[in-house]
Amino acid sequence: MERRAGRPQGRPRGSTEQANALAEFLLGLTGGTTLRELAGRYHVSKTLWGEYRSGEKIIPLELLRRLVRDRTPDERTRRTRLETAERLHAAALATTPQPSTALTEPSSASPSSVEAAPPAGHPTSAEPAPPAGQPTSAEPAPPADSPASVEPIGPAAGGVPVGRRRRRPLLFIGVAGIVVLAVLVALAGWEPPSAPGVPASGVVTAPPASGAGVFSVGPGGRGVFRWDGGEEWTKIGDAAKRLWAGPAGLFATGMDDRLYVYGGSPGVWSPISEPGADFAVAGPRLHRLAADRQSVHVWDGKGTSWTWIGAPAARLYGGTRGLFAVAPGTGWIWFYRDRPGHWDFAGTEGASFAVTGQGLYGLTPDRGAVNRWTEGEPPASRRRWVHAAGPAGELYGGAAGLFSTDPPGARLRVLPEPGPGVWQDIGPAGAETRVGGRAVYVLTRDRSRILRWTRDTGAWQRIGGPARTLAVWEDPEGQAEPHRAG
C-alpha cells in the first residue's frame, strides 16, 4: 500500500474532553487526507487544520458541516453524521474555557443609542438606559487560543447598465485554454482564473485593488460591472450575488456563497473566505460575521487568513468612522476599538442605523426620530446622543451624508449639512440605495435603472441599468468618481 505523505496525527490536545471528542470525530472524518490537501480544498491554512484536528481550536460549525457533506455521499448516513457533528460541536463550544475580553460596559448613566434628548419641540420615543454592569452579547470571547487566523468562508451578476459596454477580454493561449475555461464555468458557475499575482490556488500574493468606484451585478447574478462614466460600463467578473466596496477593496459573494476579492483586472478574482452571515468594510479593513453569527473576524489582507475580534452579533455596520455591531437579543449597538475583544457600548436598540463621515446615526424603535451618536473619550458614560432629524423609514449613510426614506418608504430624503435637521425630499425611493463620496445612487424599484443624485446639482442622472444589486465607494477628497482607463 502506498504510504501517505505527512506526519501522523497525535492524540487530541484539547482543553476539555468535549473538545477532544470533536477532534477525534474530525480526525476520523478526514483520515487519510493530509493537511496540505485539506488546505488546498477548503482554503484554510495547514496550521489551522492541525489545530482543528488536535482539538486545540474548535472548527467553525459551517466548515464542519461542509466537510461532513463532502465526505458522506449516502444521504441517510449524512444526516446522522451532521446530527453527531452539531452535537459534538455544541458540547465543545459550551465547555471550552473562554478568556475574558476587555470591553467597556455600559454604565447606568449611558444614554440610549437612539434616545438622546432632542431640542424643544422635537418629540422622540425615549428608552431607558442599559443597567449598570450589563455585559454585551456582542463581545463573547473566541474559542480557546483565539484570536487567530480563522478559516475562510466566492462572485456571480448580467444585464449591464444601458449604453455601450466596453469589454476587455482576457487573453488565453490556444484554443484548449478557452475550452477548459468554458467547461469550468459551466460546471462551477464561476471560478477566478489564474493570472499574474493571483495563483490558481486562489491565494492573493499582491494587495487587492482599490474598491473605489460604482459597481453593479447584472440581473440574475450574471456579470459584475464597473461604471466608467456616462452610460459606459466594463465587465470585470462573470457572476455574483452581492458586492461590497471600500478602501479595503472590492469584494463579491459568488454563486457558491464564498467571498472573493477583485484583483484589479477584469476576470481576476480570488477566494478569501467561506460563506458568512454578513460582511462590512470599515475604513481600510474588511470584517466578517461568521455564518453561525457566533463570531466576528477581520481579514488579514492576504489569502484566506482572518483574525477573531469579537463574538456573537446580529449585524455589522461599517464606514469611515469604524465598525459597529448589533448584539443578538438586545439589539444594542457596540463600537469596535480596533483591538480584538475591545468593544464599547454605543447605545440601545434602534430600528435602523447608518454610518456617515460624521459618525453613527440611529433611528428610534418607533421610527419617530433620528439621533446622532457623539463619540467622546472613555469612559463610555461620556458619550451621548443628540437629536438629528424627525421620523424616517430606513437610514442610509456614507461620506456624502445621511439619507433616509420617509416613514411609508415611498420617498428618498437627504439631511442638509449644516442645517436645522429637517429632511429634504429629493425623489422616489428605490429597491436599493448606496451613498458615495459626493452622490447617492438608487436602483429603481423595478431594478431597470441606476440613478445618481448629487448635492451640487440637486438633479438626477441615469447612469445605467438594469441590475440586481449595487456597491459604491468614492473618495470624498474630490477624486474622479467614475473609473477611467489608463
Tab-separated table of C-alpha atoms in Angstrom, residues 194-464:
chain	number	residue	atom	x	y	z
A	194	SER	CA	-5.246	32.212	-12.776
A	195	ALA	CA	-3.494	35.462	-13.564
A	196	PRO	CA	-0.231	37.255	-12.735
A	197	GLY	CA	-0.135	37.851	-8.998
A	198	VAL	CA	-3.092	35.516	-8.437
A	199	PRO	CA	-2.037	31.853	-8.496
A	200	ALA	CA	-4.526	29.161	-9.464
A	201	SER	CA	-4.766	28.220	-5.769
A	202	GLY	CA	-6.650	31.460	-5.233
A	203	VAL	CA	-4.153	32.868	-2.719
A	204	VAL	CA	-3.640	36.570	-3.253
A	205	THR	CA	0.050	37.425	-3.475
A	206	ALA	CA	-0.414	41.168	-4.007
A	207	PRO	CA	-2.590	43.769	-2.270
A	208	PRO	CA	-6.180	43.846	-3.556
A	209	ALA	CA	-7.171	46.576	-5.987
A	210	SER	CA	-8.811	49.731	-4.691
A	211	GLY	CA	-12.545	49.431	-4.181
A	212	ALA	CA	-13.145	52.976	-5.444
A	213	GLY	CA	-15.936	53.240	-7.991
A	214	VAL	CA	-19.512	52.304	-8.750
A	215	PHE	CA	-20.199	48.619	-9.362
A	216	SER	CA	-23.233	46.546	-10.268
A	217	VAL	CA	-24.327	42.962	-10.685
A	218	GLY	CA	-26.493	42.171	-13.683
A	219	PRO	CA	-29.978	40.610	-13.494
A	220	GLY	CA	-29.934	37.033	-12.278
A	221	GLY	CA	-26.407	37.460	-10.981
A	222	ARG	CA	-24.921	37.419	-14.495
A	223	GLY	CA	-21.910	39.693	-14.782
A	224	VAL	CA	-20.095	42.131	-12.494
A	225	PHE	CA	-19.649	45.599	-13.974
A	226	ARG	CA	-17.724	48.787	-13.221
A	227	TRP	CA	-19.037	52.233	-14.173
A	228	ASP	CA	-16.675	54.141	-16.476
A	229	GLY	CA	-18.687	57.375	-16.654
A	230	GLY	CA	-21.698	58.454	-18.674
A	231	GLU	CA	-23.506	55.246	-19.524
A	232	GLU	CA	-20.394	53.152	-20.155
A	233	TRP	CA	-19.685	50.072	-18.059
A	234	THR	CA	-16.930	47.463	-18.204
A	235	LYS	CA	-17.454	43.820	-17.347
A	236	ILE	CA	-14.967	42.723	-14.678
A	237	GLY	CA	-16.492	39.430	-13.479
A	238	ASP	CA	-18.781	36.654	-14.645
A	239	ALA	CA	-21.260	36.241	-11.809
A	240	ALA	CA	-22.022	37.352	-8.235
A	241	LYS	CA	-24.761	37.626	-5.635
A	242	ARG	CA	-23.692	40.646	-3.564
A	243	LEU	CA	-20.955	43.286	-3.624
A	244	TRP	CA	-19.041	45.299	-1.018
A	245	ALA	CA	-16.695	48.183	-1.864
A	246	GLY	CA	-14.420	50.421	0.177
A	247	PRO	CA	-10.821	51.384	0.855
A	248	ALA	CA	-10.111	47.704	1.590
A	249	GLY	CA	-11.071	46.709	-1.976
A	250	LEU	CA	-13.975	45.307	-3.985
A	251	PHE	CA	-15.497	42.058	-2.744
A	252	ALA	CA	-18.243	39.776	-4.038
A	253	THR	CA	-20.054	36.672	-2.904
A	254	GLY	CA	-20.091	34.066	-5.635
A	255	MET	CA	-22.739	31.559	-6.593
A	256	ASP	CA	-21.066	29.211	-4.114
A	257	ASP	CA	-21.600	31.870	-1.393
A	258	ARG	CA	-17.884	32.179	-0.728
A	259	LEU	CA	-16.344	35.648	-0.683
A	260	TYR	CA	-13.934	36.779	-3.425
A	261	VAL	CA	-11.653	39.806	-3.751
A	262	TYR	CA	-11.141	41.657	-7.041
A	263	GLY	CA	-7.542	41.669	-8.266
A	264	GLY	CA	-7.735	44.879	-10.292
A	265	SER	CA	-8.014	43.373	-13.795
A	266	PRO	CA	-11.202	42.101	-15.469
A	267	GLY	CA	-11.728	38.440	-14.635
A	268	VAL	CA	-9.163	38.313	-11.820
A	269	TRP	CA	-10.876	37.285	-8.568
A	270	SER	CA	-9.542	35.204	-5.672
A	271	PRO	CA	-11.460	33.382	-2.900
A	272	ILE	CA	-10.702	34.696	0.576
A	273	SER	CA	-13.494	33.403	2.816
A	274	GLU	CA	-16.066	30.729	3.380
A	275	PRO	CA	-19.730	31.896	3.456
A	276	GLY	CA	-20.568	34.466	6.112
A	277	ALA	CA	-23.786	35.861	7.560
A	278	ASP	CA	-22.667	39.452	6.901
A	279	PHE	CA	-19.648	41.467	5.755
A	280	ALA	CA	-18.726	45.125	6.280
A	281	VAL	CA	-15.930	47.395	5.092
A	282	ALA	CA	-14.835	49.836	7.774
A	283	GLY	CA	-12.013	52.119	6.692
A	284	PRO	CA	-9.167	50.019	5.269
A	285	ARG	CA	-10.469	46.782	6.828
A	286	LEU	CA	-12.908	44.074	5.761
A	287	HIS	CA	-14.903	42.367	8.502
A	288	ARG	CA	-16.962	39.171	8.552
A	289	LEU	CA	-19.762	37.873	10.718
A	290	ALA	CA	-19.468	34.083	10.760
A	291	ALA	CA	-22.202	32.061	9.100
A	292	ASP	CA	-23.493	30.920	12.505
A	293	ARG	CA	-23.308	34.546	13.778
A	294	GLN	CA	-21.209	33.406	16.734
A	295	SER	CA	-18.066	35.414	15.974
A	296	VAL	CA	-16.734	38.464	14.127
A	297	HIS	CA	-13.418	38.424	12.254
A	298	VAL	CA	-11.207	40.861	10.363
A	299	TRP	CA	-9.450	39.875	7.127
A	300	ASP	CA	-5.670	39.964	7.435
A	301	GLY	CA	-5.360	41.372	3.918
A	302	LYS	CA	-3.976	38.351	2.113
A	303	GLY	CA	-5.030	34.833	1.260
A	304	THR	CA	-7.657	33.279	3.492
A	305	SER	CA	-6.254	34.479	6.805
A	306	TRP	CA	-8.742	36.020	9.257
A	307	THR	CA	-8.384	37.101	12.897
A	308	TRP	CA	-11.066	36.891	15.584
A	309	ILE	CA	-12.111	40.262	17.044
A	310	GLY	CA	-15.456	39.609	18.750
A	311	ALA	CA	-18.237	37.161	19.426
A	312	PRO	CA	-21.968	36.857	18.638
A	313	ALA	CA	-23.599	39.609	16.593
A	314	ALA	CA	-26.773	40.022	14.566
A	315	ARG	CA	-25.488	42.547	12.007
A	316	LEU	CA	-22.454	44.647	11.123
A	317	TYR	CA	-22.305	48.325	10.105
A	318	GLY	CA	-19.109	49.770	8.639
A	319	GLY	CA	-17.930	53.129	7.340
A	320	THR	CA	-15.164	55.681	7.500
A	321	ARG	CA	-15.808	56.143	11.217
A	322	GLY	CA	-15.284	52.489	12.054
A	323	LEU	CA	-17.075	49.207	12.705
A	324	PHE	CA	-20.272	48.749	14.715
A	325	ALA	CA	-22.042	45.512	15.634
A	326	VAL	CA	-25.608	44.900	16.775
A	327	ALA	CA	-25.888	42.370	19.587
A	328	PRO	CA	-28.352	39.486	19.188
A	329	GLY	CA	-31.322	39.503	21.536
A	330	THR	CA	-30.960	43.011	22.968
A	331	GLY	CA	-30.368	44.846	19.700
A	332	TRP	CA	-27.830	47.076	21.443
A	333	ILE	CA	-25.089	48.507	19.226
A	334	TRP	CA	-21.357	48.377	20.046
A	335	PHE	CA	-18.318	50.193	18.655
A	336	TYR	CA	-15.102	48.276	17.835
A	337	ARG	CA	-11.948	49.800	19.315
A	338	ASP	CA	-9.516	48.277	16.771
A	339	ARG	CA	-8.235	45.656	19.204
A	340	PRO	CA	-9.559	42.066	19.306
A	341	GLY	CA	-12.164	41.782	22.054
A	342	HIS	CA	-12.315	45.525	22.725
A	343	TRP	CA	-15.815	46.919	22.120
A	344	ASP	CA	-17.502	49.956	23.672
A	345	PHE	CA	-21.210	50.242	24.293
A	346	ALA	CA	-22.703	52.844	21.947
A	347	GLY	CA	-26.437	52.590	22.549
A	348	THR	CA	-29.587	50.554	22.898
A	349	GLU	CA	-31.905	49.140	20.265
A	350	GLY	CA	-32.738	51.068	17.093
A	351	ALA	CA	-34.963	50.376	14.097
A	352	SER	CA	-32.104	51.267	11.716
A	353	PHE	CA	-28.538	52.569	11.848
A	354	ALA	CA	-26.233	54.278	9.338
A	355	VAL	CA	-22.571	55.348	9.376
A	356	THR	CA	-21.546	58.604	7.683
A	357	GLY	CA	-18.433	60.759	7.696
A	358	GLN	CA	-19.936	62.478	10.756
A	359	GLY	CA	-20.437	59.276	12.731
A	360	LEU	CA	-23.241	56.892	13.659
A	361	TYR	CA	-26.939	57.722	13.336
A	362	GLY	CA	-29.768	55.721	14.902
A	363	LEU	CA	-33.496	55.596	14.241
A	364	THR	CA	-35.641	55.149	17.350
A	365	PRO	CA	-37.541	51.845	17.594
A	366	ASP	CA	-40.830	53.593	16.823
A	367	ARG	CA	-39.124	55.315	13.836
A	368	GLY	CA	-40.200	58.676	15.266
A	369	ALA	CA	-36.807	60.396	15.386
A	370	VAL	CA	-33.185	60.110	14.252
A	371	ASN	CA	-30.344	60.753	16.703
A	372	ARG	CA	-26.591	61.079	16.161
A	373	TRP	CA	-24.002	59.421	18.361
A	374	THR	CA	-21.409	61.893	19.583
A	375	GLU	CA	-18.249	59.947	20.208
A	376	GLY	CA	-16.140	61.110	23.130
A	377	GLU	CA	-13.183	59.757	25.045
A	378	PRO	CA	-13.541	56.909	27.564
A	379	PRO	CA	-15.336	56.280	29.785
A	380	ALA	CA	-18.354	55.302	27.731
A	381	SER	CA	-20.670	57.251	30.056
A	382	ARG	CA	-19.420	60.477	28.452
A	383	ARG	CA	-20.833	59.511	25.108
A	384	ARG	CA	-24.224	60.875	24.283
A	385	TRP	CA	-26.758	61.043	21.506
A	386	VAL	CA	-28.140	64.284	20.097
A	387	HIS	CA	-31.287	64.824	18.070
A	388	ALA	CA	-30.584	64.992	14.318
A	389	ALA	CA	-33.871	64.713	12.416
A	390	GLY	CA	-37.502	63.667	12.514
A	391	PRO	CA	-39.306	60.446	11.536
A	392	ALA	CA	-37.877	58.100	8.897
A	393	GLY	CA	-38.414	54.655	7.434
A	394	GLU	CA	-34.830	53.487	6.771
A	395	LEU	CA	-31.415	55.155	7.058
A	396	TYR	CA	-28.548	55.179	4.539
A	397	GLY	CA	-25.151	56.707	5.204
A	398	GLY	CA	-21.820	57.451	3.582
A	399	ALA	CA	-19.294	60.200	3.053
A	400	ALA	CA	-21.941	62.223	1.157
A	401	GLY	CA	-24.070	62.380	4.298
A	402	LEU	CA	-27.242	60.906	5.738
A	403	PHE	CA	-30.210	59.856	3.596
A	404	SER	CA	-33.499	58.211	4.517
A	405	THR	CA	-36.843	57.111	3.202
A	406	ASP	CA	-39.997	58.710	4.536
A	407	PRO	CA	-41.967	56.559	7.029
A	408	PRO	CA	-44.095	54.935	4.261
A	409	GLY	CA	-40.894	54.142	2.332
A	410	ALA	CA	-42.049	55.919	-0.846
A	411	ARG	CA	-39.728	58.962	-0.974
A	412	LEU	CA	-35.980	59.474	-0.553
A	413	ARG	CA	-34.705	62.402	1.527
A	414	VAL	CA	-31.347	63.954	2.405
A	415	LEU	CA	-30.377	65.658	5.660
A	416	PRO	CA	-28.835	69.068	4.816
A	417	GLU	CA	-25.429	69.716	6.404
A	418	PRO	CA	-25.332	72.026	8.217
A	419	GLY	CA	-28.999	72.603	8.684
A	420	PRO	CA	-31.952	72.671	11.057
A	421	GLY	CA	-32.413	68.911	11.000
A	422	VAL	CA	-35.274	68.893	8.505
A	423	TRP	CA	-35.353	66.224	5.822
A	424	GLN	CA	-35.217	67.462	2.210
A	425	ASP	CA	-37.167	65.381	-0.335
A	426	ILE	CA	-35.089	64.532	-3.423
A	427	GLY	CA	-37.178	61.948	-5.295
A	428	PRO	CA	-38.726	58.475	-5.276
A	429	ALA	CA	-37.181	55.743	-3.153
A	430	GLY	CA	-35.809	52.636	-4.870
A	431	ALA	CA	-35.078	48.966	-4.366
A	432	GLU	CA	-31.538	49.806	-3.191
A	433	THR	CA	-29.777	52.985	-2.064
A	434	ARG	CA	-25.986	53.392	-1.892
A	435	VAL	CA	-24.232	56.520	-0.625
A	436	GLY	CA	-20.911	57.539	-2.173
A	437	GLY	CA	-18.428	60.333	-1.572
A	438	ARG	CA	-20.481	63.156	-3.045
A	439	ALA	CA	-23.502	61.418	-4.534
A	440	VAL	CA	-26.243	58.925	-3.756
A	441	TYR	CA	-27.096	56.061	-6.119
A	442	VAL	CA	-30.527	54.454	-6.408
A	443	LEU	CA	-31.565	51.248	-8.124
A	444	THR	CA	-35.206	51.821	-9.096
A	445	ARG	CA	-37.875	49.579	-7.622
A	446	ASP	CA	-38.192	47.527	-10.813
A	447	ARG	CA	-34.363	47.361	-10.932
A	448	SER	CA	-34.399	48.640	-14.523
A	449	ARG	CA	-32.370	51.841	-13.955
A	450	ILE	CA	-29.430	53.077	-11.887
A	451	LEU	CA	-29.796	56.764	-10.973
A	452	ARG	CA	-27.293	59.215	-9.476
A	453	TRP	CA	-28.044	62.387	-7.464
A	454	THR	CA	-25.520	64.948	-6.216
A	455	ARG	CA	-25.814	67.812	-3.741
A	456	ASP	CA	-24.013	70.100	-6.213
A	457	THR	CA	-26.662	69.917	-8.915
A	458	GLY	CA	-29.662	68.629	-6.992
A	459	ALA	CA	-30.565	66.699	-10.165
A	460	TRP	CA	-30.880	63.020	-11.079
A	461	GLN	CA	-28.842	61.375	-13.824
A	462	ARG	CA	-29.400	57.943	-15.288
A	463	ILE	CA	-26.097	56.092	-15.494
A	464	GLY	CA	-27.196	52.535	-16.267
